[in-house]
């Protein structure tokens, strides 16, 4: 009876260990992330080689570049992965260096704030299905996909976001 309890505890520990949201990546370095808004795809490159591609969702107003805080648009242009949040409300998230100087100037010319806190992230919880373009301007993938992206992409990696 005692052996069965020990085996049950060990089995549970193995299951829990296998459920970690943190993966290890030992492949080629991701040198660039490309986001193609029109095709709803995010592609990870090492040089010119495609390493992975994922389907994604955007801000709730996907057409055109982000202009100001609250417009629901996803930025367009060259940015960098500048931070990571292992405790994100959206499973895991990678920060994008929006706004840049041009973004600030554009918003300022309209008398508005450019906003910020643009991320590549997962889902809010296991039961959230999202839908089409449901974020407030971020780039959303499934939780399994953000686990892979989070492991592969390092801070400082350029991210090009195309219309």
PDB file of N, CA and C in Angstrom, residues 97-158:
ATOM      1  N   UNK A  97       9.271  46.819 -28.543  1.00  0.00           N
ATOM      2  CA  UNK A  97       9.777  48.144 -28.173  1.00  0.00           C
ATOM      3  C   UNK A  97       8.942  49.326 -28.688  1.00  0.00           C
ATOM      4  N   UNK A  98       7.683  49.106 -28.989  1.00  0.00           N
ATOM      5  CA  UNK A  98       6.776  50.200 -29.348  1.00  0.00           C
ATOM      6  C   UNK A  98       6.503  51.040 -28.104  1.00  0.00           C
ATOM      7  N   UNK A  99       6.462  52.358 -28.181  1.00  0.00           N
ATOM      8  CA  UNK A  99       6.581  53.216 -29.350  1.00  0.00           C
ATOM      9  C   UNK A  99       8.029  53.649 -29.593  1.00  0.00           C
ATOM     10  N   UNK A 100       8.365  53.858 -30.863  1.00  0.00           N
ATOM     11  CA  UNK A 100       9.665  54.437 -31.182  1.00  0.00           C
ATOM     12  C   UNK A 100       9.480  55.946 -31.381  1.00  0.00           C
ATOM     13  N   UNK A 101      10.526  56.629 -31.778  1.00  0.00           N
ATOM     14  CA  UNK A 101      10.480  58.082 -31.924  1.00  0.00           C
ATOM     15  C   UNK A 101       9.429  58.516 -32.946  1.00  0.00           C
ATOM     16  N   UNK A 102       9.343  57.798 -34.082  1.00  0.00           N
ATOM     17  CA  UNK A 102       8.351  58.136 -35.107  1.00  0.00           C
ATOM     18  C   UNK A 102       6.928  57.941 -34.595  1.00  0.00           C
ATOM     19  N   UNK A 103       6.713  56.873 -33.823  1.00  0.00           N
ATOM     20  CA  UNK A 103       5.384  56.604 -33.267  1.00  0.00           C
ATOM     21  C   UNK A 103       4.970  57.718 -32.308  1.00  0.00           C
ATOM     22  N   UNK A 104       5.910  58.168 -31.477  1.00  0.00           N
ATOM     23  CA  UNK A 104       5.618  59.250 -30.524  1.00  0.00           C
ATOM     24  C   UNK A 104       5.272  60.544 -31.265  1.00  0.00           C
ATOM     25  N   UNK A 105       6.041  60.844 -32.318  1.00  0.00           N
ATOM     26  CA  UNK A 105       5.797  62.061 -33.101  1.00  0.00           C
ATOM     27  C   UNK A 105       4.428  62.010 -33.780  1.00  0.00           C
ATOM     28  N   UNK A 106       4.069  60.849 -34.354  1.00  0.00           N
ATOM     29  CA  UNK A 106       2.773  60.711 -35.032  1.00  0.00           C
ATOM     30  C   UNK A 106       1.629  60.944 -34.044  1.00  0.00           C
ATOM     31  N   UNK A 107       1.696  60.310 -32.891  1.00  0.00           N
ATOM     32  CA  UNK A 107       0.639  60.474 -31.891  1.00  0.00           C
ATOM     33  C   UNK A 107       0.595  61.917 -31.382  1.00  0.00           C
ATOM     34  N   UNK A 108       1.764  62.485 -31.145  1.00  0.00           N
ATOM     35  CA  UNK A 108       1.840  63.857 -30.648  1.00  0.00           C
ATOM     36  C   UNK A 108       1.217  64.841 -31.635  1.00  0.00           C
ATOM     37  N   UNK A 109       1.408  64.607 -32.934  1.00  0.00           N
ATOM     38  CA  UNK A 109       0.836  65.498 -33.952  1.00  0.00           C
ATOM     39  C   UNK A 109      -0.697  65.481 -33.919  1.00  0.00           C
ATOM     40  N   UNK A 110      -1.260  64.413 -33.341  1.00  0.00           N
ATOM     41  CA  UNK A 110      -2.718  64.305 -33.198  1.00  0.00           C
ATOM     42  C   UNK A 110      -3.168  64.720 -31.801  1.00  0.00           C
ATOM     43  N   UNK A 111      -2.190  65.138 -30.975  1.00  0.00           N
ATOM     44  CA  UNK A 111      -2.519  65.537 -29.607  1.00  0.00           C
ATOM     45  C   UNK A 111      -2.850  64.357 -28.714  1.00  0.00           C
ATOM     46  N   UNK A 112      -2.284  63.194 -29.020  1.00  0.00           N
ATOM     47  CA  UNK A 112      -2.599  61.978 -28.275  1.00  0.00           C
ATOM     48  C   UNK A 112      -1.340  61.287 -27.789  1.00  0.00           C
ATOM     49  N   UNK A 113      -1.524  60.331 -26.901  1.00  0.00           N
ATOM     50  CA  UNK A 113      -0.437  59.474 -26.421  1.00  0.00           C
ATOM     51  C   UNK A 113      -0.292  58.294 -27.384  1.00  0.00           C
ATOM     52  N   UNK A 114       0.950  57.837 -27.649  1.00  0.00           N
ATOM     53  CA  UNK A 114       1.114  56.685 -28.535  1.00  0.00           C
ATOM     54  C   UNK A 114       0.712  55.367 -27.880  1.00  0.00           C
ATOM     55  N   UNK A 115       0.596  55.362 -26.576  1.00  0.00           N
ATOM     56  CA  UNK A 115       0.319  54.112 -25.868  1.00  0.00           C
ATOM     57  C   UNK A 115       1.594  53.310 -25.717  1.00  0.00           C
ATOM     58  N   UNK A 116       1.462  52.057 -25.399  1.00  0.00           N
ATOM     59  CA  UNK A 116       2.615  51.187 -25.189  1.00  0.00           C
ATOM     60  C   UNK A 116       2.133  49.800 -24.804  1.00  0.00           C
ATOM     61  N   UNK A 117       2.988  49.048 -24.146  1.00  0.00           N
ATOM     62  CA  UNK A 117       2.650  47.690 -23.702  1.00  0.00           C
ATOM     63  C   UNK A 117       2.132  46.815 -24.834  1.00  0.00           C
ATOM     64  N   UNK A 118       2.873  46.786 -25.926  1.00  0.00           N
ATOM     65  CA  UNK A 118       2.546  45.906 -27.044  1.00  0.00           C
ATOM     66  C   UNK A 118       3.398  44.643 -26.891  1.00  0.00           C
ATOM     67  N   UNK A 119       2.752  43.491 -26.951  1.00  0.00           N
ATOM     68  CA  UNK A 119       3.402  42.206 -26.696  1.00  0.00           C
ATOM     69  C   UNK A 119       3.017  41.163 -27.732  1.00  0.00           C
ATOM     70  N   UNK A 120       3.856  40.138 -27.837  1.00  0.00           N
ATOM     71  CA  UNK A 120       3.452  38.861 -28.410  1.00  0.00           C
ATOM     72  C   UNK A 120       3.052  38.039 -27.195  1.00  0.00           C
ATOM     73  N   UNK A 121       1.842  37.508 -27.169  1.00  0.00           N
ATOM     74  CA  UNK A 121       1.393  36.779 -25.982  1.00  0.00           C
ATOM     75  C   UNK A 121       0.472  35.621 -26.322  1.00  0.00           C
ATOM     76  N   UNK A 122       0.181  34.830 -25.289  1.00  0.00           N
ATOM     77  CA  UNK A 122      -0.727  33.701 -25.418  1.00  0.00           C
ATOM     78  C   UNK A 122      -2.159  34.103 -25.108  1.00  0.00           C
ATOM     79  N   UNK A 123      -2.917  33.116 -24.635  1.00  0.00           N
ATOM     80  CA  UNK A 123      -4.327  33.310 -24.331  1.00  0.00           C
ATOM     81  C   UNK A 123      -4.512  33.673 -22.866  1.00  0.00           C
ATOM     82  N   UNK A 124      -5.655  34.265 -22.554  1.00  0.00           N
ATOM     83  CA  UNK A 124      -5.924  34.694 -21.181  1.00  0.00           C
ATOM     84  C   UNK A 124      -5.997  33.505 -20.245  1.00  0.00           C
ATOM     85  N   UNK A 125      -6.612  32.423 -20.669  1.00  0.00           N
ATOM     86  CA  UNK A 125      -6.674  31.204 -19.857  1.00  0.00           C
ATOM     87  C   UNK A 125      -6.919  30.018 -20.784  1.00  0.00           C
ATOM     88  N   UNK A 126      -6.938  28.833 -20.208  1.00  0.00           N
ATOM     89  CA  UNK A 126      -7.077  27.619 -21.014  1.00  0.00           C
ATOM     90  C   UNK A 126      -8.380  27.546 -21.795  1.00  0.00           C
ATOM     91  N   UNK A 127      -9.420  28.223 -21.315  1.00  0.00           N
ATOM     92  CA  UNK A 127     -10.737  28.109 -21.927  1.00  0.00           C
ATOM     93  C   UNK A 127     -11.025  29.220 -22.926  1.00  0.00           C
ATOM     94  N   UNK A 128     -10.169  30.241 -22.954  1.00  0.00           N
ATOM     95  CA  UNK A 128     -10.378  31.379 -23.847  1.00  0.00           C
ATOM     96  C   UNK A 128      -9.975  31.010 -25.268  1.00  0.00           C
ATOM     97  N   UNK A 129     -10.894  31.118 -26.190  1.00  0.00           N
ATOM     98  CA  UNK A 129     -10.623  30.767 -27.583  1.00  0.00           C
ATOM     99  C   UNK A 129     -10.237  31.985 -28.410  1.00  0.00           C
ATOM    100  N   UNK A 130     -10.450  33.183 -27.889  1.00  0.00           N
ATOM    101  CA  UNK A 130     -10.070  34.384 -28.627  1.00  0.00           C
ATOM    102  C   UNK A 130     -11.064  34.693 -29.714  1.00  0.00           C
ATOM    103  N   UNK A 131     -10.731  34.393 -30.922  1.00  0.00           N
ATOM    104  CA  UNK A 131     -11.559  34.756 -32.064  1.00  0.00           C
ATOM    105  C   UNK A 131     -10.697  35.539 -33.020  1.00  0.00           C
ATOM    106  N   UNK A 132     -11.324  36.222 -33.939  1.00  0.00           N
ATOM    107  CA  UNK A 132     -10.570  37.007 -34.910  1.00  0.00           C
ATOM    108  C   UNK A 132     -10.200  38.366 -34.326  1.00  0.00           C
ATOM    109  N   UNK A 133      -8.903  38.655 -34.317  1.00  0.00           N
ATOM    110  CA  UNK A 133      -8.379  39.968 -33.954  1.00  0.00           C
ATOM    111  C   UNK A 133      -9.035  40.538 -32.690  1.00  0.00           C
ATOM    112  N   UNK A 134      -8.702  39.934 -31.575  1.00  0.00           N
ATOM    113  CA  UNK A 134      -9.354  40.250 -30.312  1.00  0.00           C
ATOM    114  C   UNK A 134      -8.494  41.058 -29.348  1.00  0.00           C
ATOM    115  N   UNK A 135      -7.218  41.290 -29.651  1.00  0.00           N
ATOM    116  CA  UNK A 135      -6.361  41.980 -28.686  1.00  0.00           C
ATOM    117  C   UNK A 135      -6.567  43.491 -28.770  1.00  0.00           C
ATOM    118  N   UNK A 136      -5.910  44.221 -27.874  1.00  0.00           N
ATOM    119  CA  UNK A 136      -5.976  45.685 -27.876  1.00  0.00           C
ATOM    120  C   UNK A 136      -4.833  46.277 -28.700  1.00  0.00           C
ATOM    121  N   UNK A 137      -4.167  45.467 -29.526  1.00  0.00           N
ATOM    122  CA  UNK A 137      -3.064  45.931 -30.359  1.00  0.00           C
ATOM    123  C   UNK A 137      -1.872  44.993 -30.330  1.00  0.00           C
ATOM    124  N   UNK A 138      -1.973  43.951 -29.537  1.00  0.00           N
ATOM    125  CA  UNK A 138      -0.884  42.979 -29.422  1.00  0.00           C
ATOM    126  C   UNK A 138      -0.964  41.931 -30.522  1.00  0.00           C
ATOM    127  N   UNK A 139      -0.038  40.992 -30.460  1.00  0.00           N
ATOM    128  CA  UNK A 139       0.022  39.852 -31.372  1.00  0.00           C
ATOM    129  C   UNK A 139      -0.217  38.619 -30.513  1.00  0.00           C
ATOM    130  N   UNK A 140      -1.280  37.872 -30.796  1.00  0.00           N
ATOM    131  CA  UNK A 140      -1.663  36.747 -29.954  1.00  0.00           C
ATOM    132  C   UNK A 140      -1.534  35.423 -30.693  1.00  0.00           C
ATOM    133  N   UNK A 141      -1.003  34.435 -29.984  1.00  0.00           N
ATOM    134  CA  UNK A 141      -0.889  33.063 -30.470  1.00  0.00           C
ATOM    135  C   UNK A 141      -1.450  32.151 -29.382  1.00  0.00           C
ATOM    136  N   UNK A 142      -1.488  30.853 -29.632  1.00  0.00           N
ATOM    137  CA  UNK A 142      -1.958  29.932 -28.602  1.00  0.00           C
ATOM    138  C   UNK A 142      -0.921  29.836 -27.482  1.00  0.00           C
ATOM    139  N   UNK A 143      -1.327  29.292 -26.362  1.00  0.00           N
ATOM    140  CA  UNK A 143      -0.401  29.140 -25.239  1.00  0.00           C
ATOM    141  C   UNK A 143       0.766  28.216 -25.585  1.00  0.00           C
ATOM    142  N   UNK A 144       0.498  27.140 -26.287  1.00  0.00           N
ATOM    143  CA  UNK A 144       1.589  26.241 -26.695  1.00  0.00           C
ATOM    144  C   UNK A 144       2.571  26.954 -27.622  1.00  0.00           C
ATOM    145  N   UNK A 145       2.040  27.789 -28.507  1.00  0.00           N
ATOM    146  CA  UNK A 145       2.905  28.510 -29.433  1.00  0.00           C
ATOM    147  C   UNK A 145       3.752  29.565 -28.716  1.00  0.00           C
ATOM    148  N   UNK A 146       3.164  30.306 -27.770  1.00  0.00           N
ATOM    149  CA  UNK A 146       3.956  31.317 -27.063  1.00  0.00           C
ATOM    150  C   UNK A 146       5.029  30.642 -26.214  1.00  0.00           C
ATOM    151  N   UNK A 147       4.780  29.449 -25.723  1.00  0.00           N
ATOM    152  CA  UNK A 147       5.820  28.727 -24.979  1.00  0.00           C
ATOM    153  C   UNK A 147       7.035  28.475 -25.872  1.00  0.00           C
ATOM    154  N   UNK A 148       6.766  28.081 -27.109  1.00  0.00           N
ATOM    155  CA  UNK A 148       7.847  27.808 -28.062  1.00  0.00           C
ATOM    156  C   UNK A 148       8.552  29.107 -28.448  1.00  0.00           C
ATOM    157  N   UNK A 149       7.786  30.140 -28.780  1.00  0.00           N
ATOM    158  CA  UNK A 149       8.352  31.432 -29.171  1.00  0.00           C
ATOM    159  C   UNK A 149       9.166  32.026 -28.026  1.00  0.00           C
ATOM    160  N   UNK A 150       8.637  31.954 -26.821  1.00  0.00           N
ATOM    161  CA  UNK A 150       9.308  32.491 -25.621  1.00  0.00           C
ATOM    162  C   UNK A 150      10.670  31.826 -25.424  1.00  0.00           C
ATOM    163  N   UNK A 151      10.740  30.538 -25.692  1.00  0.00           N
ATOM    164  CA  UNK A 151      12.003  29.805 -25.536  1.00  0.00           C
ATOM    165  C   UNK A 151      12.985  30.148 -26.659  1.00  0.00           C
ATOM    166  N   UNK A 152      12.484  30.395 -27.852  1.00  0.00           N
ATOM    167  CA  UNK A 152      13.353  30.577 -29.019  1.00  0.00           C
ATOM    168  C   UNK A 152      13.893  31.998 -29.187  1.00  0.00           C
ATOM    169  N   UNK A 153      13.080  33.000 -28.859  1.00  0.00           N
ATOM    170  CA  UNK A 153      13.416  34.392 -29.166  1.00  0.00           C
ATOM    171  C   UNK A 153      14.062  35.063 -27.957  1.00  0.00           C
ATOM    172  N   UNK A 154      15.191  35.692 -28.170  1.00  0.00           N
ATOM    173  CA  UNK A 154      15.941  36.387 -27.117  1.00  0.00           C
ATOM    174  C   UNK A 154      15.627  37.882 -27.129  1.00  0.00           C
ATOM    175  N   UNK A 155      15.815  38.511 -25.991  1.00  0.00           N
ATOM    176  CA  UNK A 155      15.699  39.971 -25.921  1.00  0.00           C
ATOM    177  C   UNK A 155      16.704  40.583 -26.892  1.00  0.00           C
ATOM    178  N   UNK A 156      16.308  41.662 -27.556  1.00  0.00           N
ATOM    179  CA  UNK A 156      17.167  42.315 -28.528  1.00  0.00           C
ATOM    180  C   UNK A 156      16.942  41.861 -29.959  1.00  0.00           C
ATOM    181  N   UNK A 157      16.172  40.787 -30.146  1.00  0.00           N
ATOM    182  CA  UNK A 157      15.900  40.279 -31.497  1.00  0.00           C
ATOM    183  C   UNK A 157      15.023  41.297 -32.236  1.00  0.00           C
ATOM    184  N   UNK A 158      15.392  41.662 -33.475  1.00  0.00           N
ATOM    185  CA  UNK A 158      14.545  42.571 -34.257  1.00  0.00           C
ATOM    186  C   UNK A 158      13.233  41.899 -34.635  1.00  0.00           C
TER     187      UNK A 158
END
